[in-house]
Amino acid sequence: MSHTVRLFYPLIDEDDARSIAVALDEAWLGLGKHVYEFEQLWEKRFSLEPGHAAATNSATAALHLALLLSDLEPGSEVLVPALTFISSVSTIRQAGHIPVFVDVDEDTLTLSISDLANKVTPKTKAIVAVHYGGEPCDMPSIMKLSQEKNLVVIEDCAHTQGSVYKGVPLGCWGHFGCFSFEEKKGMTTGDGGMIVAKDPSHIARAKHIRWLGIDKDTWQRSSTQTHHGWYYEIHELGYKYNMNNLAARLGISQLSKLDRINSIKRRHITTYLKRLSGIPGLKPLLPYSLISDPSSSYWLFGIRVAERDALMNSLNDNNISYGMHFTPINEQPLFKESISTTPVTSRISEQLITLPLSPGHSDEEINYVCDVISDFFK
Ligand SMILES: *Cc1c(COP(=O)(O)O)cnc(C)c1O
């Protein structure tokens, strides 16, 4: 390979540039009608009624909104897997609550249902369920626990965009679903996110909180320019969490090719599984249980290997980028005072390595990565 194989590579076409140009031509770049249009298209894609989705400037913002909208008592305990990105955890603290780290299932690397049940206390009020790499959490068991213990369920869908699991889209099982359109995460808006909720009153409130708590945004004010159109009220503390028109125009064009994006990634994962599965000493990171489902959306392809550091060196020498998603988040200095035991997460994180997987990768690049790994194990 004459170039470095990137770890992530979004699929950007000319129609994306044309779509963004619409907002540039209109010279309305902030929160505006295209944000609403993108929300409506997202609702349609997930078969949701109008008023169930609000676009944000990141999944981190969407997660923070979901926790604020849950109205938990300050200092509540929120269960979260140890194998995740900082956003799943920092937002719990920012909302005034206590993250309690749960171990992952050895196989799926999503929340371990037995450890989840073990870590529920009278102070537990919510669960953040991360569909790690795109592998679905055991949602029927999580929803059952949520009903028994009266817990809010927030699905962190940063790794999946459109998978349907047991007949229900991921993001639509719990009370809230939070998606990411960050450039590495699948279909993209550069930076961006979406919160979906079962209860439309949550979304109405989310649209105020994302716009600094103001009850009418500038687009609504200018499009209802009657007497006193300038008037608005602020009833609660808000944040600057809105999506803007430029990002929404990119989101609209990217959403129209979401099926293509997901299917290219499935094709690459299938190549990896076919070419690497038989190698002794190497195991695929996930079961990829939804891989034959034409709706499914995965974010990561990874492997579990004992000789990880040596393999990383070999990938480096061959100009292949790789990743480590993630070091256990509860081992970060910020959380060192949190008492938790997550032995599976600690063990797996010493073996895992993530490989190039994006809709922008060519078949040739994926096969090159397989060649280098096969040679390493020879
Ligand atoms: C990337 C990521 C996020 C944050 O997404 P942003 O859109 O970048 O804020 C949240 N949760 C998980 C699990 C992630 O991997």
Short mmCIF file of C-alpha atoms and ligand atoms in Angstrom, two decimals:
data_model
loop_
_atom_site.label_atom_id
_atom_site.label_comp_id
_atom_site.label_asym_id
_atom_site.label_seq_id
_atom_site.Cartn_x
_atom_site.Cartn_y
_atom_site.Cartn_z
CA MET A 1 0.00 0.00 0.00
CA SER A 2 1.53 3.31 -1.03
CA HIS A 3 -0.48 5.29 1.53
CA THR A 4 -1.33 4.94 5.21
CA VAL A 5 -4.58 3.09 5.77
CA ARG A 6 -6.68 5.35 7.99
CA LEU A 7 -8.59 3.93 10.92
CA PHE A 8 -11.73 5.91 10.06
CA TYR A 9 -12.73 7.33 6.71
CA PRO A 10 -16.17 8.89 6.18
CA LEU A 11 -18.01 8.47 2.88
CA ILE A 12 -18.22 12.01 1.45
CA ASP A 13 -19.59 12.53 -2.08
CA GLU A 14 -20.28 15.54 -4.28
CA ASP A 15 -23.94 15.49 -3.29
CA ASP A 16 -22.82 16.30 0.29
CA ALA A 17 -21.14 19.47 -0.98
CA ARG A 18 -24.24 20.36 -3.02
CA SER A 19 -26.46 19.80 0.01
CA ILE A 20 -24.34 22.09 2.22
CA ALA A 21 -24.33 24.69 -0.57
CA VAL A 22 -28.10 25.09 -0.12
CA ALA A 23 -27.55 26.53 3.38
CA LEU A 24 -24.66 28.69 2.12
CA ASP A 25 -26.85 30.10 -0.70
CA GLU A 26 -29.58 30.93 1.77
CA ALA A 27 -27.00 32.50 4.12
CA TRP A 28 -28.80 31.06 7.15
CA LEU A 29 -26.14 28.91 8.78
CA GLY A 30 -27.31 28.62 12.39
CA LEU A 31 -30.31 26.81 13.86
CA GLY A 32 -32.97 26.90 11.15
CA LYS A 33 -35.44 25.05 9.00
CA HIS A 34 -32.96 22.41 7.80
CA VAL A 35 -32.42 21.28 11.41
CA TYR A 36 -36.18 20.66 11.70
CA GLU A 37 -36.21 18.93 8.33
CA PHE A 38 -33.35 16.63 9.40
CA GLU A 39 -35.21 15.78 12.62
CA GLN A 40 -38.33 14.89 10.63
CA LEU A 41 -36.31 12.65 8.29
CA TRP A 42 -34.71 10.93 11.29
CA GLU A 43 -38.17 10.34 12.83
CA LYS A 44 -39.36 8.86 9.56
CA ARG A 45 -36.32 6.60 9.30
CA PHE A 46 -37.07 5.22 12.78
CA SER A 47 -40.87 5.09 12.23
CA LEU A 48 -41.39 7.64 15.01
CA GLU A 49 -44.31 10.06 15.17
CA PRO A 50 -43.43 13.77 14.70
CA GLY A 51 -41.96 15.45 17.81
CA HIS A 52 -39.82 12.53 18.99
CA ALA A 53 -36.34 13.70 17.91
CA ALA A 54 -34.16 16.75 18.57
CA ALA A 55 -30.85 17.39 16.79
CA THR A 56 -27.86 18.49 18.85
CA ASN A 57 -24.24 19.46 18.24
CA SER A 58 -22.97 16.10 19.60
CA ALA A 59 -23.98 12.81 21.18
CA THR A 60 -22.31 14.08 24.34
CA ALA A 61 -24.86 16.93 24.39
CA ALA A 62 -27.69 14.46 23.67
CA LEU A 63 -26.60 12.25 26.60
CA HIS A 64 -26.43 15.26 28.93
CA LEU A 65 -29.91 16.34 27.78
CA ALA A 66 -31.30 12.82 28.38
CA LEU A 67 -29.93 12.85 31.94
CA LEU A 68 -31.30 16.36 32.61
CA LEU A 69 -34.71 15.41 31.20
CA SER A 70 -34.82 12.34 33.45
CA ASP A 71 -35.23 14.66 36.47
CA LEU A 72 -33.43 12.33 38.87
CA GLU A 73 -32.81 13.31 42.49
CA PRO A 74 -29.36 14.91 42.79
CA GLY A 75 -26.74 12.33 43.73
CA SER A 76 -28.58 9.40 42.15
CA GLU A 77 -26.56 6.39 41.06
CA VAL A 78 -26.47 5.73 37.31
CA LEU A 79 -25.24 2.37 36.00
CA VAL A 80 -22.84 2.56 33.05
CA PRO A 81 -20.49 0.00 31.45
CA ALA A 82 -16.76 0.32 32.18
CA LEU A 83 -15.98 -0.32 28.50
CA THR A 84 -17.08 2.95 26.94
CA PHE A 85 -16.04 6.46 25.89
CA ILE A 86 -15.80 9.29 28.44
CA SER A 87 -19.05 10.93 27.25
CA SER A 88 -21.21 8.09 28.65
CA VAL A 89 -19.77 8.84 32.09
CA SER A 90 -18.84 12.55 32.22
CA THR A 91 -22.44 13.54 31.42
CA ILE A 92 -23.65 11.57 34.48
CA ARG A 93 -21.33 13.66 36.66
CA GLN A 94 -22.26 16.89 34.85
CA ALA A 95 -25.94 16.20 35.57
CA GLY A 96 -25.08 15.88 39.28
CA HIS A 97 -25.14 12.10 39.64
CA ILE A 98 -22.81 9.23 40.51
CA PRO A 99 -21.61 6.83 37.80
CA VAL A 100 -21.49 3.22 38.97
CA PHE A 101 -19.33 1.09 36.69
CA VAL A 102 -20.74 -2.22 35.50
CA ASP A 103 -18.68 -5.00 33.93
CA VAL A 104 -19.33 -6.22 30.40
CA ASP A 105 -20.39 -9.61 29.12
CA GLU A 106 -17.36 -11.65 28.03
CA ASP A 107 -18.90 -12.32 24.61
CA THR A 108 -20.86 -9.23 23.52
CA LEU A 109 -18.82 -6.64 25.49
CA THR A 110 -22.13 -4.91 26.35
CA LEU A 111 -23.56 -4.55 29.89
CA SER A 112 -23.35 -7.81 31.85
CA ILE A 113 -26.90 -8.45 33.01
CA SER A 114 -25.78 -10.29 36.16
CA ASP A 115 -23.35 -7.54 37.18
CA LEU A 116 -26.02 -4.94 36.38
CA ALA A 117 -28.47 -6.60 38.78
CA ASN A 118 -25.68 -6.90 41.40
CA LYS A 119 -24.92 -3.20 41.32
CA VAL A 120 -28.48 -1.92 41.76
CA THR A 121 -28.96 -0.20 45.14
CA PRO A 122 -31.90 1.85 46.51
CA LYS A 123 -30.11 4.94 45.09
CA THR A 124 -29.94 3.55 41.53
CA LYS A 125 -32.20 5.59 39.22
CA ALA A 126 -30.96 5.07 35.65
CA ILE A 127 -28.98 2.89 33.26
CA VAL A 128 -26.84 4.13 30.36
CA ALA A 129 -26.81 1.18 27.93
CA VAL A 130 -23.98 1.38 25.38
CA HIS A 131 -24.39 -0.72 22.24
CA TYR A 132 -20.64 -1.28 22.11
CA GLY A 133 -19.24 -1.27 18.57
CA GLY A 134 -22.81 -1.68 17.30
CA GLU A 135 -23.43 -4.96 19.15
CA PRO A 136 -26.88 -4.68 20.78
CA CYS A 137 -27.23 -4.77 24.58
CA ASP A 138 -29.61 -7.40 25.93
CA MET A 139 -32.48 -4.87 25.83
CA PRO A 140 -35.31 -7.23 26.92
CA SER A 141 -33.44 -7.98 30.18
CA ILE A 142 -32.50 -4.32 30.69
CA MET A 143 -36.11 -3.19 30.16
CA LYS A 144 -37.34 -5.88 32.56
CA LEU A 145 -34.93 -4.65 35.26
CA SER A 146 -35.97 -1.07 34.50
CA GLN A 147 -39.63 -1.94 35.11
CA GLU A 148 -38.90 -3.89 38.30
CA LYS A 149 -36.72 -1.18 39.82
CA ASN A 150 -38.27 1.89 38.17
CA LEU A 151 -35.08 2.94 36.35
CA VAL A 152 -34.75 5.33 33.41
CA VAL A 153 -33.03 3.68 30.43
CA ILE A 154 -30.81 5.82 28.19
CA GLU A 155 -29.41 4.03 25.14
CA ASP A 156 -26.02 5.34 24.08
CA CYS A 157 -26.28 4.71 20.32
CA ALA A 158 -23.04 6.47 19.37
CA HIS A 159 -21.88 3.21 17.72
CA THR A 160 -25.00 2.32 15.77
CA GLN A 161 -27.26 4.09 13.30
CA GLY A 162 -30.32 2.17 12.20
CA SER A 163 -29.97 -1.38 13.52
CA VAL A 164 -33.24 -3.14 14.28
CA TYR A 165 -32.94 -5.60 17.16
CA LYS A 166 -35.76 -8.08 17.90
CA GLY A 167 -38.12 -5.91 15.85
CA VAL A 168 -37.33 -2.58 17.57
CA PRO A 169 -34.72 -0.07 16.35
CA LEU A 170 -31.79 0.47 18.73
CA GLY A 171 -32.47 3.83 20.36
CA CYS A 172 -36.21 3.16 20.60
CA TRP A 173 -36.16 0.52 23.36
CA GLY A 174 -35.39 2.79 26.30
CA HIS A 175 -36.79 6.14 27.42
CA PHE A 176 -34.09 7.92 25.44
CA GLY A 177 -31.75 7.11 22.56
CA CYS A 178 -28.65 9.24 21.83
CA PHE A 179 -26.91 9.12 18.44
CA SER A 180 -23.59 10.55 17.23
CA PHE A 181 -22.77 12.07 13.84
CA GLU A 182 -19.16 12.82 14.75
CA GLU A 183 -16.97 12.27 11.68
CA LYS A 184 -15.64 8.88 12.80
CA LYS A 185 -18.98 7.43 13.79
CA GLY A 186 -20.72 6.37 10.57
CA MET A 187 -22.95 8.81 8.74
CA THR A 188 -21.67 12.22 9.77
CA THR A 189 -22.44 15.91 10.13
CA GLY A 190 -18.83 16.74 11.11
CA ASP A 191 -19.95 17.04 14.70
CA GLY A 192 -23.55 16.39 15.64
CA GLY A 193 -26.01 14.24 17.50
CA MET A 194 -29.67 13.34 17.92
CA ILE A 195 -31.79 12.58 20.95
CA VAL A 196 -34.96 10.55 20.51
CA ALA A 197 -37.47 10.02 23.32
CA LYS A 198 -40.58 7.95 23.94
CA ASP A 199 -42.32 10.94 25.54
CA PRO A 200 -42.71 13.92 23.14
CA SER A 201 -42.89 16.38 26.08
CA HIS A 202 -39.22 15.49 26.74
CA ILE A 203 -38.33 16.51 23.19
CA ALA A 204 -40.26 19.79 23.44
CA ARG A 205 -38.23 20.55 26.58
CA ALA A 206 -34.99 19.35 24.95
CA LYS A 207 -35.53 21.92 22.20
CA HIS A 208 -35.58 24.69 24.83
CA ILE A 209 -32.62 23.42 26.85
CA ARG A 210 -30.49 23.02 23.69
CA TRP A 211 -31.15 26.70 22.88
CA LEU A 212 -29.98 28.19 26.19
CA GLY A 213 -33.35 27.60 27.84
CA ILE A 214 -35.11 30.04 25.48
CA ASP A 215 -38.67 28.93 24.70
CA LYS A 216 -38.61 30.13 21.06
CA ASP A 217 -35.55 29.85 18.85
CA THR A 218 -34.57 32.54 16.32
CA TRP A 219 -36.01 30.56 13.42
CA GLN A 220 -39.39 30.26 15.12
CA ARG A 221 -39.29 33.95 16.04
CA SER A 222 -38.45 35.09 12.51
CA SER A 223 -40.95 32.75 10.87
CA THR A 224 -43.79 34.00 13.11
CA GLN A 225 -42.83 37.65 12.75
CA THR A 226 -46.00 39.18 14.11
CA HIS A 227 -46.38 41.91 16.70
CA HIS A 228 -44.09 41.06 19.62
CA GLY A 229 -42.43 38.28 17.58
CA TRP A 230 -39.21 39.18 19.38
CA TYR A 231 -40.63 38.15 22.75
CA TYR A 232 -39.41 35.01 24.51
CA GLU A 233 -39.17 33.55 27.99
CA ILE A 234 -36.52 31.51 29.82
CA HIS A 235 -37.87 29.06 32.35
CA GLU A 236 -34.86 26.89 33.00
CA LEU A 237 -31.10 26.80 32.69
CA GLY A 238 -30.08 25.80 29.19
CA TYR A 239 -26.99 25.03 27.15
CA LYS A 240 -25.76 25.83 23.63
CA TYR A 241 -26.40 22.31 22.34
CA ASN A 242 -28.27 22.93 19.05
CA MET A 243 -27.38 21.57 15.65
CA ASN A 244 -26.92 24.22 12.93
CA ASN A 245 -28.16 24.41 9.32
CA LEU A 246 -24.77 23.56 7.76
CA ALA A 247 -24.51 20.34 9.78
CA ALA A 248 -28.18 19.53 9.14
CA ARG A 249 -27.74 19.89 5.34
CA LEU A 250 -24.83 17.42 5.56
CA GLY A 251 -26.97 15.17 7.77
CA ILE A 252 -29.79 15.19 5.20
CA SER A 253 -27.52 14.09 2.36
CA GLN A 254 -25.70 11.54 4.54
CA LEU A 255 -28.99 10.06 5.78
CA SER A 256 -30.04 9.42 2.19
CA LYS A 257 -27.06 7.05 1.90
CA LEU A 258 -27.18 5.54 5.38
CA ASP A 259 -28.16 2.13 3.99
CA ARG A 260 -25.20 2.23 1.64
CA ILE A 261 -22.84 3.31 4.46
CA ASN A 262 -24.04 0.46 6.69
CA SER A 263 -23.86 -2.09 3.91
CA ILE A 264 -20.25 -1.17 2.95
CA LYS A 265 -19.27 -1.63 6.60
CA ARG A 266 -21.05 -4.99 6.73
CA ARG A 267 -19.19 -6.07 3.61
CA HIS A 268 -15.83 -5.13 5.15
CA ILE A 269 -16.67 -6.91 8.43
CA THR A 270 -17.65 -10.01 6.44
CA THR A 271 -14.27 -9.91 4.66
CA TYR A 272 -12.44 -9.59 7.99
CA LEU A 273 -14.42 -12.45 9.54
CA LYS A 274 -13.85 -14.70 6.54
CA ARG A 275 -10.14 -14.01 6.29
CA LEU A 276 -9.17 -13.78 9.99
CA SER A 277 -11.52 -16.09 11.88
CA GLY A 278 -9.49 -19.25 11.31
CA ILE A 279 -6.19 -17.86 12.64
CA PRO A 280 -5.17 -19.58 15.90
CA GLY A 281 -4.55 -17.05 18.67
CA LEU A 282 -6.94 -14.49 17.18
CA LYS A 283 -10.63 -14.00 17.97
CA PRO A 284 -13.03 -11.44 16.51
CA LEU A 285 -13.80 -8.72 19.05
CA LEU A 286 -17.58 -9.17 18.88
CA PRO A 287 -20.04 -11.89 17.87
CA TYR A 288 -21.42 -9.55 15.12
CA SER A 289 -24.75 -11.21 15.77
CA LEU A 290 -26.67 -8.83 13.47
CA ILE A 291 -24.24 -9.02 10.54
CA SER A 292 -26.61 -10.88 8.20
CA ASP A 293 -29.45 -8.43 8.94
CA PRO A 294 -29.70 -5.85 6.12
CA SER A 295 -30.63 -3.08 8.61
CA SER A 296 -27.65 -3.59 10.88
CA SER A 297 -25.10 -0.90 11.62
CA TYR A 298 -21.74 -1.62 13.24
CA TRP A 299 -19.07 0.90 14.15
CA LEU A 300 -16.03 -1.17 15.06
CA PHE A 301 -14.23 -4.16 13.71
CA GLY A 302 -11.72 -5.46 16.19
CA ILE A 303 -9.89 -8.56 17.26
CA ARG A 304 -8.73 -10.08 20.54
CA VAL A 305 -5.09 -11.22 20.52
CA ALA A 306 -2.66 -12.21 23.28
CA GLU A 307 0.38 -10.78 21.43
CA ARG A 308 -1.26 -7.43 20.92
CA ASP A 309 1.73 -5.13 21.25
CA ALA A 310 3.79 -7.10 18.73
CA LEU A 311 0.90 -7.02 16.25
CA MET A 312 0.51 -3.25 16.79
CA ASN A 313 4.19 -2.82 15.89
CA SER A 314 3.70 -4.84 12.73
CA LEU A 315 0.66 -2.78 11.69
CA ASN A 316 2.68 0.38 12.32
CA ASP A 317 5.54 -0.90 10.15
CA ASN A 318 3.03 -1.56 7.36
CA ASN A 319 1.36 1.89 7.51
CA ILE A 320 -1.90 0.65 8.97
CA SER A 321 -3.62 2.77 11.61
CA TYR A 322 -5.27 0.93 14.48
CA GLY A 323 -7.13 1.87 17.63
CA MET A 324 -7.84 0.80 21.18
CA HIS A 325 -11.50 1.36 22.00
CA PHE A 326 -11.33 1.64 24.94
CA THR A 327 -9.10 1.54 28.02
CA PRO A 328 -11.48 0.89 30.95
CA ILE A 329 -12.95 4.30 31.71
CA ASN A 330 -13.00 3.62 35.47
CA GLU A 331 -9.20 3.23 35.36
CA GLN A 332 -8.80 6.88 34.31
CA PRO A 333 -7.34 9.09 37.06
CA LEU A 334 -10.57 11.15 37.13
CA PHE A 335 -12.56 8.18 38.40
CA LYS A 336 -9.94 6.49 40.57
CA GLU A 337 -11.97 7.05 43.74
CA SER A 338 -14.91 5.12 42.29
CA ILE A 339 -15.08 1.75 43.96
CA SER A 340 -15.78 -0.80 41.28
CA THR A 341 -14.84 -4.20 40.14
CA THR A 342 -14.92 -4.88 36.42
CA PRO A 343 -12.46 -7.76 35.85
CA VAL A 344 -13.76 -8.76 32.40
CA THR A 345 -13.36 -5.20 31.08
CA SER A 346 -9.81 -5.03 32.45
CA ARG A 347 -8.82 -8.36 30.92
CA ILE A 348 -10.39 -7.76 27.49
CA SER A 349 -8.89 -4.29 27.21
CA GLU A 350 -5.42 -5.83 27.34
CA GLN A 351 -6.15 -7.95 24.27
CA LEU A 352 -8.32 -5.76 22.09
CA ILE A 353 -7.27 -3.86 19.03
CA THR A 354 -9.56 -2.09 16.56
CA LEU A 355 -8.84 -2.20 12.83
CA PRO A 356 -9.70 0.13 9.93
CA LEU A 357 -13.46 0.03 9.27
CA SER A 358 -15.33 2.82 7.56
CA PRO A 359 -17.58 3.32 4.54
CA GLY A 360 -14.73 5.23 2.86
CA HIS A 361 -12.34 2.26 2.92
CA SER A 362 -11.81 0.30 -0.30
CA ASP A 363 -11.99 -3.51 -0.50
CA GLU A 364 -8.31 -3.38 -1.42
CA GLU A 365 -7.41 -1.62 1.84
CA ILE A 366 -9.34 -4.11 3.98
CA ASN A 367 -7.72 -7.05 2.17
CA TYR A 368 -4.29 -5.45 2.66
CA VAL A 369 -4.92 -5.27 6.43
CA CYS A 370 -5.92 -8.97 6.36
CA ASP A 371 -2.73 -9.85 4.43
CA VAL A 372 -0.52 -8.10 6.99
CA ILE A 373 -2.28 -9.78 9.93
CA SER A 374 -2.19 -13.23 8.28
CA ASP A 375 1.54 -12.81 7.59
CA PHE A 376 2.13 -11.78 11.21
CA PHE A 377 0.61 -15.02 12.50
CA LYS A 378 2.54 -17.21 10.03
C1 LIG B 1 -18.08 8.89 20.45
C2 LIG B 1 -18.95 8.48 21.60
C3 LIG B 1 -19.82 9.41 22.21
C4 LIG B 1 -19.78 10.88 21.93
O1 LIG B 1 -20.13 11.23 20.65
P1 LIG B 1 -19.94 12.76 20.18
O2 LIG B 1 -20.94 12.92 19.08
O3 LIG B 1 -18.53 12.88 19.70
O4 LIG B 1 -20.23 13.63 21.35
C5 LIG B 1 -20.67 8.95 23.20
N1 LIG B 1 -20.67 7.65 23.57
C6 LIG B 1 -19.84 6.74 23.02
C7 LIG B 1 -19.92 5.33 23.47
C8 LIG B 1 -18.95 7.14 22.02
O5 LIG B 1 -18.10 6.23 21.48
#
